[in-house]
XYZ file of C-alpha atoms in Angstrom:
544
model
C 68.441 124.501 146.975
C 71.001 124.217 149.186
C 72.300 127.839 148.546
C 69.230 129.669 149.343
C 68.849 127.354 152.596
C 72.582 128.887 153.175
C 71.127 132.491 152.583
C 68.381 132.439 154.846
C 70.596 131.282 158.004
C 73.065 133.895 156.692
C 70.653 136.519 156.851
C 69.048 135.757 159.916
C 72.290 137.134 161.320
C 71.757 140.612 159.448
C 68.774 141.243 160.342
C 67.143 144.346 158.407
C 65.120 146.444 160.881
C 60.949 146.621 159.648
C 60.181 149.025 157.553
C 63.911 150.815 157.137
C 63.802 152.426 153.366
C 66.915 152.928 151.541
C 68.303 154.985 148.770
C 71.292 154.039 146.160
C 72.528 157.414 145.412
C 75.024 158.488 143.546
C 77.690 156.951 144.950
C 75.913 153.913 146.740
C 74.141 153.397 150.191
C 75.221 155.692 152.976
C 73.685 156.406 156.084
C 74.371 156.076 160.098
C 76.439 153.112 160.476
C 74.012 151.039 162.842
C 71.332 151.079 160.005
C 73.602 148.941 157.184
C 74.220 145.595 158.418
C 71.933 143.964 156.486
C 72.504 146.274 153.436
C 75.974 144.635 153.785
C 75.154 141.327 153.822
C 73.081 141.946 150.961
C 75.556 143.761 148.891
C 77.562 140.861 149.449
C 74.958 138.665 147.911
C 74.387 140.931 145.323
C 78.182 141.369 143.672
C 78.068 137.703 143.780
C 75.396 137.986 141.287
C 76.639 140.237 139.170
C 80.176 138.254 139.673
C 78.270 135.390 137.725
C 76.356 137.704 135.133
C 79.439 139.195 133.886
C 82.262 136.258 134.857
C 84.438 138.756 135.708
C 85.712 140.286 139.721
C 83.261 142.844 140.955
C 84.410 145.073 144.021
C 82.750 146.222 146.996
C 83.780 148.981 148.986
C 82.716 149.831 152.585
C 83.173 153.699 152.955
C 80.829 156.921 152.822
C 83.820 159.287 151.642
C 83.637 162.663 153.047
C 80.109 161.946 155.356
C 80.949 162.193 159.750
C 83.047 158.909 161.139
C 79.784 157.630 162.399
C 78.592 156.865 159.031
C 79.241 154.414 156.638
C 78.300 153.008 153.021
C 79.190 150.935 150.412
C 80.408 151.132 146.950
C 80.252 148.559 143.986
C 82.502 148.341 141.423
C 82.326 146.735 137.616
C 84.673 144.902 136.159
C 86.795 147.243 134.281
C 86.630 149.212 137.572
C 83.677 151.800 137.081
C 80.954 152.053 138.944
C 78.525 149.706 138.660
C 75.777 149.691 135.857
C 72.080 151.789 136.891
C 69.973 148.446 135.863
C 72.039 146.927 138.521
C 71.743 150.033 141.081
C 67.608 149.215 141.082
C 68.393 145.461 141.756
C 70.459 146.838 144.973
C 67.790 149.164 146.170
C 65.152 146.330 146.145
C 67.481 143.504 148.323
C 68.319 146.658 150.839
C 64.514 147.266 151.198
C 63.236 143.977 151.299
C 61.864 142.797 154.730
C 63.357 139.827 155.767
C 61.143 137.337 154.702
C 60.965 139.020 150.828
C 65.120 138.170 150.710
C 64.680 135.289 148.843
C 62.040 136.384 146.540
C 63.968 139.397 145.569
C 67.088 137.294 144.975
C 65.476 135.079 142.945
C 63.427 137.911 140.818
C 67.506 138.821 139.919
C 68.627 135.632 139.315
C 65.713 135.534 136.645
C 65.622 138.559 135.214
C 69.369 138.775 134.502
C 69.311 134.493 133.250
C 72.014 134.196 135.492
C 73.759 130.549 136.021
C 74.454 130.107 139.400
C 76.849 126.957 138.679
C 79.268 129.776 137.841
C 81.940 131.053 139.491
C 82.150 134.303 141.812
C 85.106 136.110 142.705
C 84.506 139.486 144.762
C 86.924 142.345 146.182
C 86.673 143.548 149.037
C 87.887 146.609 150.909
C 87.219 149.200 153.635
C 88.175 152.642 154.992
C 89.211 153.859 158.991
C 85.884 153.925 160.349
C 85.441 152.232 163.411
C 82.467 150.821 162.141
C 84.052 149.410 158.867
C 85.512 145.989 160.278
C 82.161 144.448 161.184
C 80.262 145.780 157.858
C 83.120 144.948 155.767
C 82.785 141.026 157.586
C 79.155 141.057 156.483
C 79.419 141.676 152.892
C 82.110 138.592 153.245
C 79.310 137.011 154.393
C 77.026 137.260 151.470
C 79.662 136.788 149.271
C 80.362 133.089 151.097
C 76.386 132.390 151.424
C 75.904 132.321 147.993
C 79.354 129.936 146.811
C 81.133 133.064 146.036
C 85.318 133.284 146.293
C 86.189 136.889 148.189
C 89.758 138.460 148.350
C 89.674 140.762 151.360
C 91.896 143.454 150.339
C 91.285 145.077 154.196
C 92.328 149.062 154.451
C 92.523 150.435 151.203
C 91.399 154.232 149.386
C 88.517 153.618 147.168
C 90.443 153.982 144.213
C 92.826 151.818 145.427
C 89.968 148.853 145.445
C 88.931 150.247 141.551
C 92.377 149.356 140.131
C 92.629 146.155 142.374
C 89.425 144.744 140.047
C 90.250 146.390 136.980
C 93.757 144.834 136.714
C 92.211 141.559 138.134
C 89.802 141.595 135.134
C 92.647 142.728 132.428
C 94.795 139.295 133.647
C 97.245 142.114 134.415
C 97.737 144.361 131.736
C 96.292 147.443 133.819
C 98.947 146.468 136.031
C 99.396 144.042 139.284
C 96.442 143.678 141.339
C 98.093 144.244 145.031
C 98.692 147.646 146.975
C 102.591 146.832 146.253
C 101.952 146.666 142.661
C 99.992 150.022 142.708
C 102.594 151.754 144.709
C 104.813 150.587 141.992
C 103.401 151.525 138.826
C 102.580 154.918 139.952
C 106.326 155.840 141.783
C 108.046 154.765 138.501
C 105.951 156.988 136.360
C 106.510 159.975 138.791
C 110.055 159.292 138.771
C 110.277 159.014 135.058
C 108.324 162.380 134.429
C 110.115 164.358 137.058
C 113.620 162.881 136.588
C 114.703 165.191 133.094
C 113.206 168.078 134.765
C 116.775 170.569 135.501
C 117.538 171.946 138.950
C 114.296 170.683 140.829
C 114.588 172.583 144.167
C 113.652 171.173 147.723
C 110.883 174.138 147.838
C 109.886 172.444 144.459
C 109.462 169.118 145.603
C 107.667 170.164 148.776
C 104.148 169.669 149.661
C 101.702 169.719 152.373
C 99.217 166.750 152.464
C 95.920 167.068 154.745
C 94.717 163.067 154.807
C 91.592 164.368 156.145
C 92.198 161.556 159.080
C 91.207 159.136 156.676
C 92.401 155.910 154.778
C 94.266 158.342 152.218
C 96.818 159.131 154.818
C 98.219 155.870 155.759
C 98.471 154.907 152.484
C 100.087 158.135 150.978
C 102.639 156.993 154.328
C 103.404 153.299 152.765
C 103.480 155.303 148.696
C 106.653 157.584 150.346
C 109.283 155.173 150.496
C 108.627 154.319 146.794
C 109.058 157.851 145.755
C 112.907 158.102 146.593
C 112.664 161.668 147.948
C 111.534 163.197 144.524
C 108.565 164.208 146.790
C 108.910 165.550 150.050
C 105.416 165.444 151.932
C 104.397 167.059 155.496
C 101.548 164.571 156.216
C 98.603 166.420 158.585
C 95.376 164.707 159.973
C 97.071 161.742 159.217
C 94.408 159.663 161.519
C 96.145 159.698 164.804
C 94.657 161.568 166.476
C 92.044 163.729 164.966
C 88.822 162.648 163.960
C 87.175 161.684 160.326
C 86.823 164.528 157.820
C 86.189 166.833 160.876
C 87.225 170.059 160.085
C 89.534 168.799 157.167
C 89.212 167.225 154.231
C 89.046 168.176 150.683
C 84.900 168.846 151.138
C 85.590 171.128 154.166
C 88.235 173.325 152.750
C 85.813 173.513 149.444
C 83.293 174.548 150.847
C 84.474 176.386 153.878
C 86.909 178.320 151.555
C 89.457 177.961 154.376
C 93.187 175.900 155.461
C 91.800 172.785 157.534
C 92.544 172.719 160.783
C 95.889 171.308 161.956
C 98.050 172.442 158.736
C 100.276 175.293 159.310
C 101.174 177.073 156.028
C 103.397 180.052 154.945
C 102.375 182.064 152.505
C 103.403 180.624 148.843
C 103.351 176.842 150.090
C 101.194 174.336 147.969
C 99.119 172.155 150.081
C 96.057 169.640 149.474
C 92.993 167.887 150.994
C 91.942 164.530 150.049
C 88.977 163.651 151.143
C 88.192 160.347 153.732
C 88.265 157.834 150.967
C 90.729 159.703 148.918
C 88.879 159.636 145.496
C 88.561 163.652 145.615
C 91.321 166.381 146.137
C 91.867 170.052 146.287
C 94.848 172.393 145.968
C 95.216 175.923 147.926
C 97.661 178.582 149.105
C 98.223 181.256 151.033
C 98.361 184.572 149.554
C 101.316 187.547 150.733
C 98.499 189.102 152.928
C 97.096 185.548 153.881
C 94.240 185.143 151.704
C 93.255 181.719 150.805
C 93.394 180.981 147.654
C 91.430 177.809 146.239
C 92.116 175.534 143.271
C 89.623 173.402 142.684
C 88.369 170.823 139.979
C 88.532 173.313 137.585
C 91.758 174.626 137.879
C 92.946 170.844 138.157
C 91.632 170.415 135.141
C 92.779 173.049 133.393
C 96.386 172.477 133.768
C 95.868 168.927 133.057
C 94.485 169.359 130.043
C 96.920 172.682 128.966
C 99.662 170.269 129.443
C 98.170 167.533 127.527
C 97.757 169.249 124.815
C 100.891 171.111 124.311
C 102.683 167.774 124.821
C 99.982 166.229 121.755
C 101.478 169.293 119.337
C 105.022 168.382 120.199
C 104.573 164.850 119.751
C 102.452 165.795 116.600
C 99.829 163.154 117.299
C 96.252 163.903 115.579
C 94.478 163.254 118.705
C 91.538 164.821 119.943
C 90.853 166.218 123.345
C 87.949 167.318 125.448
C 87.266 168.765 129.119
C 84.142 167.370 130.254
C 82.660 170.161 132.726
C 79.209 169.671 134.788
C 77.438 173.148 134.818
C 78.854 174.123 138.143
C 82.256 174.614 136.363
C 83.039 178.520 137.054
C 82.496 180.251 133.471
C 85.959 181.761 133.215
C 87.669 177.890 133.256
C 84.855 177.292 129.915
C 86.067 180.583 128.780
C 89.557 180.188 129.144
C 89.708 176.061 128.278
C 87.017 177.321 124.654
C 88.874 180.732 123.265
C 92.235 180.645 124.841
C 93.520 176.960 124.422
C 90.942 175.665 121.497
C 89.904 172.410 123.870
C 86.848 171.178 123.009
C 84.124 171.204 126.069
C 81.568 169.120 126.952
C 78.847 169.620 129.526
C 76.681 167.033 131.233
C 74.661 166.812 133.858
C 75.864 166.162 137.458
C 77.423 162.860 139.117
C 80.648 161.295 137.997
C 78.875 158.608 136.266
C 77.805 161.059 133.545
C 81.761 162.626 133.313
C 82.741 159.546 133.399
C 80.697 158.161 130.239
C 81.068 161.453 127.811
C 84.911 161.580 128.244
C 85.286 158.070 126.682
C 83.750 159.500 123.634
C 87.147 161.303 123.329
C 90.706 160.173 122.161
C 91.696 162.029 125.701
C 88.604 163.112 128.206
C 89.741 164.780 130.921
C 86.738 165.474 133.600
C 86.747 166.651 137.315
C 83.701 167.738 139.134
C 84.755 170.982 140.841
C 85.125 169.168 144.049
C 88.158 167.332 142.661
C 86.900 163.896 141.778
C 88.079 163.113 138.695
C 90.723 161.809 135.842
C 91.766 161.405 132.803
C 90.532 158.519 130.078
C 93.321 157.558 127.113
C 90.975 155.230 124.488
C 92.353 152.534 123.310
C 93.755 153.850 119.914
C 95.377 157.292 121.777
C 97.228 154.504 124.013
C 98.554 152.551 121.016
C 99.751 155.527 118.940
C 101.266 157.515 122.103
C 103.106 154.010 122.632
C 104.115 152.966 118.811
C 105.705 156.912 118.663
C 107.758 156.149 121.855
C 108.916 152.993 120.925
C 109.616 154.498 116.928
C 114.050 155.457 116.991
C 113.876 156.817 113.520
C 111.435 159.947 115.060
C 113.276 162.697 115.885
C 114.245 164.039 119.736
C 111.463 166.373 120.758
C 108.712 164.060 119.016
C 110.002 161.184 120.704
C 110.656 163.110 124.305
C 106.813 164.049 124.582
C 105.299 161.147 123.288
C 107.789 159.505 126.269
C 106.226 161.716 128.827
C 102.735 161.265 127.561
C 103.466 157.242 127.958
C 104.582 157.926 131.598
C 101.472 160.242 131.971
C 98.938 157.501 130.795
C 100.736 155.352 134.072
C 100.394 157.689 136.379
C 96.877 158.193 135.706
C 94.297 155.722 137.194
C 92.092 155.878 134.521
C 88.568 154.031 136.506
C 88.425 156.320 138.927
C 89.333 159.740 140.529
C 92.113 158.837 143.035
C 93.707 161.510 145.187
C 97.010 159.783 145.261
C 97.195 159.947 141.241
C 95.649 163.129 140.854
C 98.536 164.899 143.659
C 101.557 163.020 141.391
C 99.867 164.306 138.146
C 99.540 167.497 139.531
C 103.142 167.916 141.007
C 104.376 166.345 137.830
C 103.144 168.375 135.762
C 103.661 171.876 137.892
C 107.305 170.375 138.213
C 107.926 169.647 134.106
C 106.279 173.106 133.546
C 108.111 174.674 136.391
C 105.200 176.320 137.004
C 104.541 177.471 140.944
C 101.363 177.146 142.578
C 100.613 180.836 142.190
C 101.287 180.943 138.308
C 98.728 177.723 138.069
C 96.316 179.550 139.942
C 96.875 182.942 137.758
C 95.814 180.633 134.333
C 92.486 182.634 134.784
C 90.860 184.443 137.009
C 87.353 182.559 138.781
C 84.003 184.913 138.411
C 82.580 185.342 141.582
C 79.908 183.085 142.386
C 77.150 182.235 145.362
C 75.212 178.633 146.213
C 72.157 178.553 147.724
C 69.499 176.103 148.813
C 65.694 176.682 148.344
C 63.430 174.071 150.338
C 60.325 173.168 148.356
C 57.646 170.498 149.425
C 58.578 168.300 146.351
C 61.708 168.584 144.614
C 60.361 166.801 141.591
C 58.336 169.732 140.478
C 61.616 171.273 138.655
C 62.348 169.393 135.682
C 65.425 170.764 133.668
C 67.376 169.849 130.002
C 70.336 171.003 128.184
C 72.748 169.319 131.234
C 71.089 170.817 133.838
C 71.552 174.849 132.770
C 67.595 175.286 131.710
C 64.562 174.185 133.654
C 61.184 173.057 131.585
C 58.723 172.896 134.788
C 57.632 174.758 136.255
C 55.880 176.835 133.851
C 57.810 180.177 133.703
C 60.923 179.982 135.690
C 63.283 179.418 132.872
C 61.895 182.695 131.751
C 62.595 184.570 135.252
C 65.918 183.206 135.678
C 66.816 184.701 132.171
C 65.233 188.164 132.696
C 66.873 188.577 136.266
C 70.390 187.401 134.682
C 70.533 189.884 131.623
C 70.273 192.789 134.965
C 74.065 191.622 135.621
C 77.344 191.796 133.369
C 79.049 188.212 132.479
C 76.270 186.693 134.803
C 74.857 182.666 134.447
C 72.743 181.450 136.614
C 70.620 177.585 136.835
C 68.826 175.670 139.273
C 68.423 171.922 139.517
C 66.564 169.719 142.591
C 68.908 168.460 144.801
C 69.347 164.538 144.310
C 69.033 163.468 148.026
C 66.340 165.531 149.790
C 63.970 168.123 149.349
C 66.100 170.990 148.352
C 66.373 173.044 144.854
C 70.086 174.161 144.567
C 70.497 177.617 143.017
C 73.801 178.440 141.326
C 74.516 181.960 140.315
C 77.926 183.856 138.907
C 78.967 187.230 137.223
C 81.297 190.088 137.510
C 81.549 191.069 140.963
C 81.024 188.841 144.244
C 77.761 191.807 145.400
C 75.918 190.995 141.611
C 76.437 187.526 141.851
C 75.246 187.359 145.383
C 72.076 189.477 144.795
C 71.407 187.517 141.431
C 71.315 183.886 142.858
C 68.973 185.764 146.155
C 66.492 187.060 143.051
C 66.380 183.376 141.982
C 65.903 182.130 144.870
C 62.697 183.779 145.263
C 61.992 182.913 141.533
C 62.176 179.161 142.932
C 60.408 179.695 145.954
C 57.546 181.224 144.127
C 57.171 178.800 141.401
C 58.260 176.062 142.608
C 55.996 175.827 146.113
C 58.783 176.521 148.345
C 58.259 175.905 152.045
C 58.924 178.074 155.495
C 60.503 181.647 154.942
C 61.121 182.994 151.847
C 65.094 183.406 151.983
C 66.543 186.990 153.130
C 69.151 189.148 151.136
C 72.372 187.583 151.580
């Protein structure tokens, strides 16, 4: 076949190097840029496959997110915009690893498996992030999307959320919206405007925020978003790419986990900032505290006014319509606690990876998820939409009714529902704190975090910890489930889990409870639990 002969030339181009192994992780393929070439190329190939399978656009998006500039990766994307099936994440594990003369094979093995026609058509997305190295890798997946017959729309620089609502309005003929950056701009600026425009007396403090684009992607677009916001925001862009390196120092992961203002951004006390991160599909608020303590709000606390907000605006409207926070187990106890007893909002707990968010909060009228590092959003099903929108539309309802079930229709707009997307999540956010009129301290008082420590424990095979109920319990080895619980009832309010690492040879240790000393000592205790029973390597770990 003509088409294969095609592939092999193609290939010969993107040559994989003998013997390189890959992993799909949770988020795709990411490693040092000067290893993925041929990944590339293969992707390419691949989402022209799956293009076929599913006649629908499939995206594929050259980034590795918050990793160092000299990295890269790619993303694929399903055709209502999710990520893309795990039957399909094997197939792409098996073309990155095959050696060069197995290409074809492998290809074929899809081709069969999935009964896929090839005389049908392929259309595949394409877009990339600032790395240096993104031009050339983003050229090769064009590559395998053109060896195989496919059709490709280079979208060039765009956030990886961006790319996500690209496909999924492709693939709704338009009803998610228009399928260029102009179109996304659009949708989003008139929802922001409509929510914020009743709110009284809006101040310029009010509509002032600090924006750290982590010298990524987010930043240049967040530049070409202002104009369509009309002033209602007013943003100080930092690490806005021109000078500064790639998540170095900033970013939403750095000030997470650093606990600290990135580098570059100079705040007074009181003034709301956030990070994206370099793709902008995560983001984190903080503050600056009278004395000049940092104060962090992270996934949770995003979340949890989210959600608080939803929900009063349901009872308002007076629509029957259930909601749910979906939490992983790193959510800090007191957001549970607060989200459970305080505001009645059903939670749900899975294990990590968006993925898994992603798929319990459509089994909700309204799922809201976020992973504490600030990837996340907020699904409407199908029915929620069309009774949020019949109420709107109804004149004979009466004024405050109608008023919330308008801003709940303006919400659902704002929201890009396939993805997290740190460019929705900021509008929701200031939308919401602006409606409220809510400052960022009051947000942050909503509850109070319990203190909490992380900590790694290297064993010689992760796979020897094997844990249920989401991740909180372990069920191998034999008697660490029982540890953990006897060290944790020594502490007051205290939770603790462990669960391997999902990239290398690590068991994470979580631990929380009533004061930052208990919670440190508890998660060093089982630490050495894990160390013990679970054949942990080098030194056992010291007191913190």
């Amino acid at each position: 076949m003509a088409q294969f002969e095609e592939v092999s030339q193609k290939s010969a181009i993107h040559p994989k190097p003998v013997g390189l192994v890959l992993q799909y992780g949770t988020a795709g393929f990411r490693t040092n840029s000067k290893q993925l070439d041929h990944v590339m190329f293969r992707m390419g190939l691949l989402a022209t496959l799956r293009s076929k399978k599913t006649k629908a656009t499939i995206g594929v998006m050259v980034t590795a997110s918050h990793n160092p500039e000299e990295d890269n990766g790619v993303k694929l994307v399903d055709p209502m915009g999710e990520m893309v099936t795990p039957a399909w994440e094997v197939y792409a594990t098996q073309l990155a690893n095959a050696e060069q003369e197995e290409l074809l094979t492998a290809l074929k093995d899809v081709i069969e498996r999935e009964a896929i026609s090839m005389a049908q058509e392929a259309s595949v997305f394409v877009g990339k992030d600032t790395r240096p190295s993104s031009d050339s890798l983003s050229q090769a997946v064009l590559d395998g999307v053109h060896a195989l017959g496919g059709h490709s729309k280079d979208y060039g620089l765009v956030t990886t959320p961006q790319l996500h609502y690209m496909v999924c309005c492709q693939n709704t003929q338009g009803r998610y919206g228009e399928a260029t950056v102009k179109g996304y701009y659009r949708k989003l600026s008139q929802a922001f405007i409509q929510l914020t425009k009743n709110v009284p007396n809006r101040t310029d403090d009010q509509k002032a925020l600090l924006v750290d684009g982590a010298n990524g992607i987010g930043a240049l677009k967040v530049c070409e978003m202002e104009t369509y916001l009309k002033n209602e925001l007013q943003l100080s862009l930092f690490n806005d790419g021109s000078s500064g390196k790639l998540n170095h120092l900033c970013g939403a992961d750095y000030v997470k986990v650093q606990q600290r203002a990135p580098k570059g951004v100079e705040m007074t006390a009181g003034e709301r900032c956030c990070s994206y991160d370099g793709d902008a599909d995560r983001i984190v608020y903080y503050y600056s505290g009278s004395a000049g303590r940092f104060h962090l709000l992270d996934g949770d606390k995003i979340a949890t006014l989210i959600s608080t907000y939803l929900k009063e605006l349901l009872t308002q409207a007076g629509l029957d319509l259930q909601i749910a926070v979906v939490q992983t187990a790193y959510a800090n106890g007191s957001s549970t606690q607060y989200l459970e007893d305080t505001m009645k909002v059903i939670v749900r707990c899975t294990k990590t990876g968006v993925k898994h968010l992603h798929h319990a909060a459509q089994e909700f009228d309204i799922g809201v998820y976020f992973e504490a590092n600030g990837h996340g959003t907020v699904l409407f099903s199908k029915a929620a939409e069309k009774k949020i929108q019949k109420l709107a539309q109804d004149s004979n309802t009466n004024a405050e009714r109608r008023r919330a079930a308008l801003l709940l229709q303006n919400t659902v707009n704002l929201i890009n529902q396939t993805v997290g997307d740190a460019i929705s999540d900021m509008l929701l956010i200031e939308a919401v704190l602006a409606i409220r009129g809510m400052t960022v301290q009051q947000w942050d008082a909503i509850y109070t975090d319990l203190p909490n420590r992380q900590l790694k424990v290297k064993v010689a095979d992760r796979r020897v910890i094997d844990t249920t109920d989401a991740e909180r319990r372990t069920v191998s080895p034999a008697g660490l489930q029982e540890a953990i619980d006897s060290l944790v009832k020594k502490y007051r309010q205290a939770r603790s889990f462990v669960r391997p690492s999902g990239t290398e040879d690590v068991v994470r240790v979580y631990a929380e409870a009533d004061t930052q000393e208990s919670a440190d000592a508890l998660a060093h205790e089982v630490s050495l639990a894990v160390y013990r029973l679970a054949g942990g390597v080098g030194e056992e770990s010291k007191s913190l």
